[in-house]
GROMACS .gro file of C-alpha atoms in nm:
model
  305
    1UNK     CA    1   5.048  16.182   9.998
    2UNK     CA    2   5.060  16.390  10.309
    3UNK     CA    3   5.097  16.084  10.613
    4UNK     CA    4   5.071  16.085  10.982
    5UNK     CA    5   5.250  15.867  11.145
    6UNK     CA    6   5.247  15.753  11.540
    7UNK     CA    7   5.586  15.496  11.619
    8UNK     CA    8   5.829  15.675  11.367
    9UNK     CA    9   6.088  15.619  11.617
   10UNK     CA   10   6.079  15.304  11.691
   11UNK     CA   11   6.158  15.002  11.537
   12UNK     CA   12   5.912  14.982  11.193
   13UNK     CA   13   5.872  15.348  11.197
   14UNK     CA   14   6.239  15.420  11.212
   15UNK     CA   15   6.274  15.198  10.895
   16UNK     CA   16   5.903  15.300  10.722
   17UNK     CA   17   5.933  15.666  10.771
   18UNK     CA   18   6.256  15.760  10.520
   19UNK     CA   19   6.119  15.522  10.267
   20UNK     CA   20   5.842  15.714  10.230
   21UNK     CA   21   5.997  16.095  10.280
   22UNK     CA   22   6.248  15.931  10.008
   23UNK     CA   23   5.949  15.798   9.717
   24UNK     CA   24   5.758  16.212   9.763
   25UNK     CA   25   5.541  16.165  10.023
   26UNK     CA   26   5.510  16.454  10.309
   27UNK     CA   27   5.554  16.272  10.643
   28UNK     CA   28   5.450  16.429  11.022
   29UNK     CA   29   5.541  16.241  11.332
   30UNK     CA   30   5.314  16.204  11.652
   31UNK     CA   31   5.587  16.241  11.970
   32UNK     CA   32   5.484  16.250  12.319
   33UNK     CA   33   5.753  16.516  12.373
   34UNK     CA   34   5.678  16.917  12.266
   35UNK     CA   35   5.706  16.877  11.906
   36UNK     CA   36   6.022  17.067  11.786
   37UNK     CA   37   5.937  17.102  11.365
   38UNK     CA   38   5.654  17.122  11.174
   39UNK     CA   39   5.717  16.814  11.082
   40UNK     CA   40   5.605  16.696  11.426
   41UNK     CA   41   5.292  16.702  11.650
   42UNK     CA   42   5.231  16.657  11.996
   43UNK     CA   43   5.009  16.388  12.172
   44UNK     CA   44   4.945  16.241  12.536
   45UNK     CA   45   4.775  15.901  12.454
   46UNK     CA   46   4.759  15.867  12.842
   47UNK     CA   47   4.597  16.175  12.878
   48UNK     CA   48   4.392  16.193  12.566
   49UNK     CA   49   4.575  16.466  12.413
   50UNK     CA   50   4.539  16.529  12.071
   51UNK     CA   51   4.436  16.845  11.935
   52UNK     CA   52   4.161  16.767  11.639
   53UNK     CA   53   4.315  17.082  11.441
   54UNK     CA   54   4.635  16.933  11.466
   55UNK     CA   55   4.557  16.676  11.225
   56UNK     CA   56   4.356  16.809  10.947
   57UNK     CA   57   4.417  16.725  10.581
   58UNK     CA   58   4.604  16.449  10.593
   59UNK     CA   59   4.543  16.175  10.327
   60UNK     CA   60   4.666  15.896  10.549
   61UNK     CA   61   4.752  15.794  10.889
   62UNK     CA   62   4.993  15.489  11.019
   63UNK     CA   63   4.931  15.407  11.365
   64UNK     CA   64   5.284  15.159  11.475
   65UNK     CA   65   5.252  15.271  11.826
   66UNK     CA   66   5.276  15.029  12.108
   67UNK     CA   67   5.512  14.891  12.411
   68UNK     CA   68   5.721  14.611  12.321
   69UNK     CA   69   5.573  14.247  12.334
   70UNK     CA   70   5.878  14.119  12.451
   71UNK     CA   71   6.075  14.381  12.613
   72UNK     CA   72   5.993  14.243  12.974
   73UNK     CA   73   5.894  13.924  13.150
   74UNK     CA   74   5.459  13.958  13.178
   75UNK     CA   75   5.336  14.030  13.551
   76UNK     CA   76   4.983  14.147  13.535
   77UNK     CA   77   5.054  14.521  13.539
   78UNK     CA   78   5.253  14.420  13.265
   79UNK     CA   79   5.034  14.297  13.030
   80UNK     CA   80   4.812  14.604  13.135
   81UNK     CA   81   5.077  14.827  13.036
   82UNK     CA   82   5.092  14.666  12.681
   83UNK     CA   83   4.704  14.694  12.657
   84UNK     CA   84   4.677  15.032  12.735
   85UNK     CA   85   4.964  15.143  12.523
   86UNK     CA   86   4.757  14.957  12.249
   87UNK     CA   87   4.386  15.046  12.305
   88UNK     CA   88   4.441  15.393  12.460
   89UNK     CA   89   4.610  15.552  12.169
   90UNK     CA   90   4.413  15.330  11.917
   91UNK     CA   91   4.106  15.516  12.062
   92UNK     CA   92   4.212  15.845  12.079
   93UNK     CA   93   4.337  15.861  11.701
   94UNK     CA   94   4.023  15.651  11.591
   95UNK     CA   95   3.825  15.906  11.765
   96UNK     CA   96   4.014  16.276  11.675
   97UNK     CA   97   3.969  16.114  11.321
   98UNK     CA   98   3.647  16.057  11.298
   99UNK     CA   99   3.518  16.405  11.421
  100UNK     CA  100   3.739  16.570  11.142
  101UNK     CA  101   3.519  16.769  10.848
  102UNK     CA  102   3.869  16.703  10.608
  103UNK     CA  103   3.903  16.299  10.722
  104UNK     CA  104   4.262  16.032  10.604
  105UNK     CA  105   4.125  15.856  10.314
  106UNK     CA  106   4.258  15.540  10.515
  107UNK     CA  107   4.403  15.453  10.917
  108UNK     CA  108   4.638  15.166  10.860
  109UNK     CA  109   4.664  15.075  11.249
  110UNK     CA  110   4.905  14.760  11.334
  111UNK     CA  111   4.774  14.443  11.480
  112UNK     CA  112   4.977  14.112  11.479
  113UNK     CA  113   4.913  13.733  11.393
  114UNK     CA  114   4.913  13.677  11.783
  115UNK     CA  115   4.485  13.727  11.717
  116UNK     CA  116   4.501  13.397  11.606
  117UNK     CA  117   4.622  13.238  11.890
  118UNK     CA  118   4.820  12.878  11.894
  119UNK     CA  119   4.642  12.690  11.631
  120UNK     CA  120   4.896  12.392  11.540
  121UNK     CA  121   4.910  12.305  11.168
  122UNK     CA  122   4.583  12.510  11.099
  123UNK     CA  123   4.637  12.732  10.794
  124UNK     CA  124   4.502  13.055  10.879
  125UNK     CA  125   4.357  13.342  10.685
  126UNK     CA  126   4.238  13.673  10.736
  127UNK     CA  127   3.859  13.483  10.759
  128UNK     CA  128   4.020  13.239  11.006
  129UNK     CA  129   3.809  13.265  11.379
  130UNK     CA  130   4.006  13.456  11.663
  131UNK     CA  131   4.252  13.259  11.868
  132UNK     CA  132   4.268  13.205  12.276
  133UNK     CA  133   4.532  13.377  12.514
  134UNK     CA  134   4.668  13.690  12.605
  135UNK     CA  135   4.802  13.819  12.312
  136UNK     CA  136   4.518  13.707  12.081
  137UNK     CA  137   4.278  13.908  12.332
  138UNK     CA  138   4.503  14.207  12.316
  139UNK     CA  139   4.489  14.237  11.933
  140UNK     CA  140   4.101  14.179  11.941
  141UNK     CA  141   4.130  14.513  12.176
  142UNK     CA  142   4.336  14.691  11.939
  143UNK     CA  143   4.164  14.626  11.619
  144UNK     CA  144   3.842  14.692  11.800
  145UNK     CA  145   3.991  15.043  11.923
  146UNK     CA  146   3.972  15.156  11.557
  147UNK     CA  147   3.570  15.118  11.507
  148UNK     CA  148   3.512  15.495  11.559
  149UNK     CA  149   3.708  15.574  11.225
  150UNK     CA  150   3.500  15.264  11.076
  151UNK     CA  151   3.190  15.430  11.194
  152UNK     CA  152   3.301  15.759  11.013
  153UNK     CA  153   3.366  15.620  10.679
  154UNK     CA  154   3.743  15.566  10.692
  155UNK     CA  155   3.876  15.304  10.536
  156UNK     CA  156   4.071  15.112  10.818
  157UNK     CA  157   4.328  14.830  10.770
  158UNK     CA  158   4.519  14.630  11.041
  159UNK     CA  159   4.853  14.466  10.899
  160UNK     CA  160   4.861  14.134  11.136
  161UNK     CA  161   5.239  14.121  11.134
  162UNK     CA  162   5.434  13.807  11.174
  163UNK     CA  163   5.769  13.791  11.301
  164UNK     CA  164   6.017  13.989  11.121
  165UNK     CA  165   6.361  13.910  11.023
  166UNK     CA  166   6.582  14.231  11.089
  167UNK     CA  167   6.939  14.233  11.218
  168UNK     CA  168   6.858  14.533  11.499
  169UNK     CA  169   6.559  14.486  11.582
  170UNK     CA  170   6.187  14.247  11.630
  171UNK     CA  171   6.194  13.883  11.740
  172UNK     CA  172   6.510  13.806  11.521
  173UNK     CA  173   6.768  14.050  11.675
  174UNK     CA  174   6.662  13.820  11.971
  175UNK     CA  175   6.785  13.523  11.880
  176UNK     CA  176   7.086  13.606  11.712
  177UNK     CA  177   7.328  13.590  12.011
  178UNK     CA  178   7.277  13.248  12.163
  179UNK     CA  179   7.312  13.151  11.768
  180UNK     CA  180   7.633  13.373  11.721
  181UNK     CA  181   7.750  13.224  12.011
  182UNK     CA  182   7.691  12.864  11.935
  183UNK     CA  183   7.393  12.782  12.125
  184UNK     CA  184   7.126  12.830  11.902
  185UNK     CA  185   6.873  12.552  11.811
  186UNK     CA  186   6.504  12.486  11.803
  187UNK     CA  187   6.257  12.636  12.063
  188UNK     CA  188   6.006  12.375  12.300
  189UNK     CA  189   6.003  12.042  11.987
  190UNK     CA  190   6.065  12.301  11.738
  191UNK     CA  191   5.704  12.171  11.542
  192UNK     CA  192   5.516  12.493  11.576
  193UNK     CA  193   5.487  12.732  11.265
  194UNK     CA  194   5.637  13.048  11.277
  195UNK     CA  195   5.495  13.303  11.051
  196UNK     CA  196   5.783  13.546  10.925
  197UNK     CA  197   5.782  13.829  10.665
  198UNK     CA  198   6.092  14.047  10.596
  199UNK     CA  199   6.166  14.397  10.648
  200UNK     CA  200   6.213  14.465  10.322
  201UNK     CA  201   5.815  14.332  10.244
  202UNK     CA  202   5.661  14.507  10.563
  203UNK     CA  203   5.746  14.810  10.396
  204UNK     CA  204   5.665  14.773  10.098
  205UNK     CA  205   5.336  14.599  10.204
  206UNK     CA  206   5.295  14.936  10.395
  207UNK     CA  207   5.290  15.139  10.075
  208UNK     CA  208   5.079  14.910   9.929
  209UNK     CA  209   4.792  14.940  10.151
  210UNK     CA  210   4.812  15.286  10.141
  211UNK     CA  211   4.744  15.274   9.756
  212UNK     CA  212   4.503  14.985   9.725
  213UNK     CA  213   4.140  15.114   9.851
  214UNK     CA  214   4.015  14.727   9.785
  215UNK     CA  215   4.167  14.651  10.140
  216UNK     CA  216   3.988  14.632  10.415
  217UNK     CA  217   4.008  14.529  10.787
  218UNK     CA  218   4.267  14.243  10.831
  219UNK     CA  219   4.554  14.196  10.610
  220UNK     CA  220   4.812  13.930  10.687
  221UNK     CA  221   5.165  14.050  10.685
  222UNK     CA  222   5.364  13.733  10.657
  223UNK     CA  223   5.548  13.554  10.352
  224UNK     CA  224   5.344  13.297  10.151
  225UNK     CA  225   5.621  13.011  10.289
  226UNK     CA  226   5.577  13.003  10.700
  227UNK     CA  227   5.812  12.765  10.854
  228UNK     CA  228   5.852  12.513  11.162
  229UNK     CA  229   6.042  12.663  11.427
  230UNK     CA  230   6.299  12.415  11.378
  231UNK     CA  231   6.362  12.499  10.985
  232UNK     CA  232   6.379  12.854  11.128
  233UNK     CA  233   6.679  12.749  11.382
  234UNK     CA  234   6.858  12.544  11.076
  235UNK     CA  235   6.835  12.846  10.828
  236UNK     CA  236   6.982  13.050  11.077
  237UNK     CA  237   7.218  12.878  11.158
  238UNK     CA  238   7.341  12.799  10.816
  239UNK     CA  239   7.283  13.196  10.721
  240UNK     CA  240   7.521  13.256  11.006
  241UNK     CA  241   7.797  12.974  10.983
  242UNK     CA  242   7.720  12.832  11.305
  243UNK     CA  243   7.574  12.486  11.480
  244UNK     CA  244   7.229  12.527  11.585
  245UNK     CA  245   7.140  12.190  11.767
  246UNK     CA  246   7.120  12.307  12.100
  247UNK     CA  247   6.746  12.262  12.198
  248UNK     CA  248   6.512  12.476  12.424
  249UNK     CA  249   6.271  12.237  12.654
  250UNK     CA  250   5.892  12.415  12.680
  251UNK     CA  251   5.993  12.368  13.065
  252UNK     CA  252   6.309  12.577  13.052
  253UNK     CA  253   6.119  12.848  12.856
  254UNK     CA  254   5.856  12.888  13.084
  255UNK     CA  255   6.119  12.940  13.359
  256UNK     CA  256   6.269  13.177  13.220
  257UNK     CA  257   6.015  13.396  13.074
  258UNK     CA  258   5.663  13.275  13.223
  259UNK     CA  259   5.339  13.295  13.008
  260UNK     CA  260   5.518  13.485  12.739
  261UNK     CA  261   5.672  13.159  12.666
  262UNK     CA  262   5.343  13.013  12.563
  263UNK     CA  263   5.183  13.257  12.383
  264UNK     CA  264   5.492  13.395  12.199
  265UNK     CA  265   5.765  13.134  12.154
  266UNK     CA  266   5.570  12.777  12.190
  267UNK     CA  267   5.230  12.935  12.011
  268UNK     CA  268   5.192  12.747  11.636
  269UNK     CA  269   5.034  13.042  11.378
  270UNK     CA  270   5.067  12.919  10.998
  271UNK     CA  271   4.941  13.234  10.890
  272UNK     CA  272   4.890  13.283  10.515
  273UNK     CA  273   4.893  13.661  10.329
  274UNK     CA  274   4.599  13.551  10.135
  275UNK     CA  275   4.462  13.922  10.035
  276UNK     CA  276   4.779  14.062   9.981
  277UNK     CA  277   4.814  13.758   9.726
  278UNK     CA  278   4.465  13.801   9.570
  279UNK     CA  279   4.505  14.176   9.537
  280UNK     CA  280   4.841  14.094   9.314
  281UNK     CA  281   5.110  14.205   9.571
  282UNK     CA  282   5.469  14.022   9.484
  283UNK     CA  283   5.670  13.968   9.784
  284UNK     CA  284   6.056  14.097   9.757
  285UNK     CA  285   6.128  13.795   9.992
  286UNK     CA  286   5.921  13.498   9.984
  287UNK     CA  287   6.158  13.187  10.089
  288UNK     CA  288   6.285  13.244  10.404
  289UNK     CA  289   6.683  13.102  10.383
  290UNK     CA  290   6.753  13.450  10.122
  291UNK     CA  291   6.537  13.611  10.290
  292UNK     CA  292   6.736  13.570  10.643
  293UNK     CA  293   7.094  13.614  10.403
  294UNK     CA  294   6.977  13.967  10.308
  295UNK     CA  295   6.863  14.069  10.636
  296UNK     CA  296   7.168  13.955  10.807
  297UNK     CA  297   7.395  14.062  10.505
  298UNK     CA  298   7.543  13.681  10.473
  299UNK     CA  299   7.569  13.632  10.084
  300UNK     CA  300   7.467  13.317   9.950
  301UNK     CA  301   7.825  13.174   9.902
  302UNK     CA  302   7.913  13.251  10.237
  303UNK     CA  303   7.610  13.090  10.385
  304UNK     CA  304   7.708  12.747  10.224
  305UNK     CA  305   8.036  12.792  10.365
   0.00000   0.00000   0.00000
């Protein structure tokens, strides 16, 4: 396939984009600087820039662009800043698409499991209702920002992706120094669900999107097996050798990081991949204690140790 791609240097595009170069496929990167290849073209998501010519005949486009969740304590222009990075360039590609005579066959455009808001011991899929809160009206915003490639007949997918376990990079890069250093342990009671998927499956799942026209509109990225926060602390720190009893009160975490605390780190999602399961995908990872090994490179043997 011939792909577009928007993020290929960040975190999931950084990863995604050689796997695909490496199984035949023909991939061009959107930058925001003057592109330097023709393997590159230029955009201005701020500005609207992007020239409709530009991005003809390609058979697919994966749209991973967007401001880090958790980069940054959220102040209001904050959280605007992570909208707008979201919706703006959501709307721009949705819209170049759609006026194209030679259309993608399919937009996968990222979303995340933060649309379903904290929802305690509720097992959620794709049918589930919307959640409450920031981040839950953010990815409403961005899966909404795709409707003019809808409109036009593309078929549009949003992976909702859970947290993903990764040595250099997402939520779990995060943690991994208080646990390295000791101090690791479970975050507010440690009772919410955390919905995790790894690396490994988020590109894999990527590649199967692309070649599986039956899906359509949400599509939970996230292992079949979500866990309690607290399992999630234990398996880590087994995984890494190290205690991980040292509790995080709600009230600390608000201190220290505001209303992200609540809507990222105290929020309960047990989200479930129920159409990747019903289309027949087989997750490389679904138990999350080998699942953390391989990501962190910690054979099984020396995890027991």
């Amino acid at each position: 396939m011939r792909i577009l791609i928007s993020g290929a240097s960040g975190f999931l595009g950084s990863a995604l984009t050689p796997r695909l170069e490496s199984n035949g496929h023909t991939v061009v990167r959107l930058v925001r600087r003057a592109a330097t290849s023709a393997t590159e073209i230029t955009w201005d998501p701020a500005r609207g820039a992007l020239a409709p010519i530009a991005v003809e005949q390609f058979d697919a486009v994966i749209h991973l662009s967007g401001e880090g969740i958790a980069d940054q304590r959220w102040s209001q222009d904050r959280k605007q800043r992570l909208l707008n990075s979201r919706v703006e360039s959501t709307r721009l590609l949705a819209e170049t698409l759609a006026r194209l005579t030679a259309r993608p066959k399919v937009l996968v455009s990222m979303s995340a499991v933060g649309w379903y808001g904290d929802r305690g011991d509720e097992q959620l899929t794709e049918s589930s209702r919307e959640g409450r809160g920031f981040l839950a009206s953010l990815a409403r915003a961005w899966e909404q920002a795709a409707e003019p490639a809808r409109r036009a007949g593309i078929r549009v997918v949003h992976p909702r992706l859970g947290v993903v376990l990764a040595e250099h990079g997402g939520a779990l890069a995060r943690l991994l120094t208080p646990f390295r250093l000791g101090l690791g342990g479970p975050l507010g009671g440690g009772r919410a669900w955390w919905s995790w998927i790894a690396l490994e499956d988020v590109l894999a799942g990527m590649e199967y999107v692309l070649a599986h026209d039956v899906l359509v509109g949400p599509v939970n990225f996230t292992a079949p097996n979500p866990v309690r926060n607290s399992e999630l602390a234990r398996a880590l720190g087994r995984a890494l050798g190290r205690p991980a009893f040292v509790p995080t009160p709600p009230f600390a975490l608000r201190l220290l990081f505001g209303e992200m605390a609540d809507d990222v780190l105290l929020a309960s999602a047990r989200a479930l991949p129920a159409r990747l399961l019903e289309t027949g995908y087989a997750f490389r990872q679904p138990m999350l204690e080998p699942a953390l090994r391989d990501a962190l490179g910690r054979p099984a043997a020396t995890a027991a140790a």
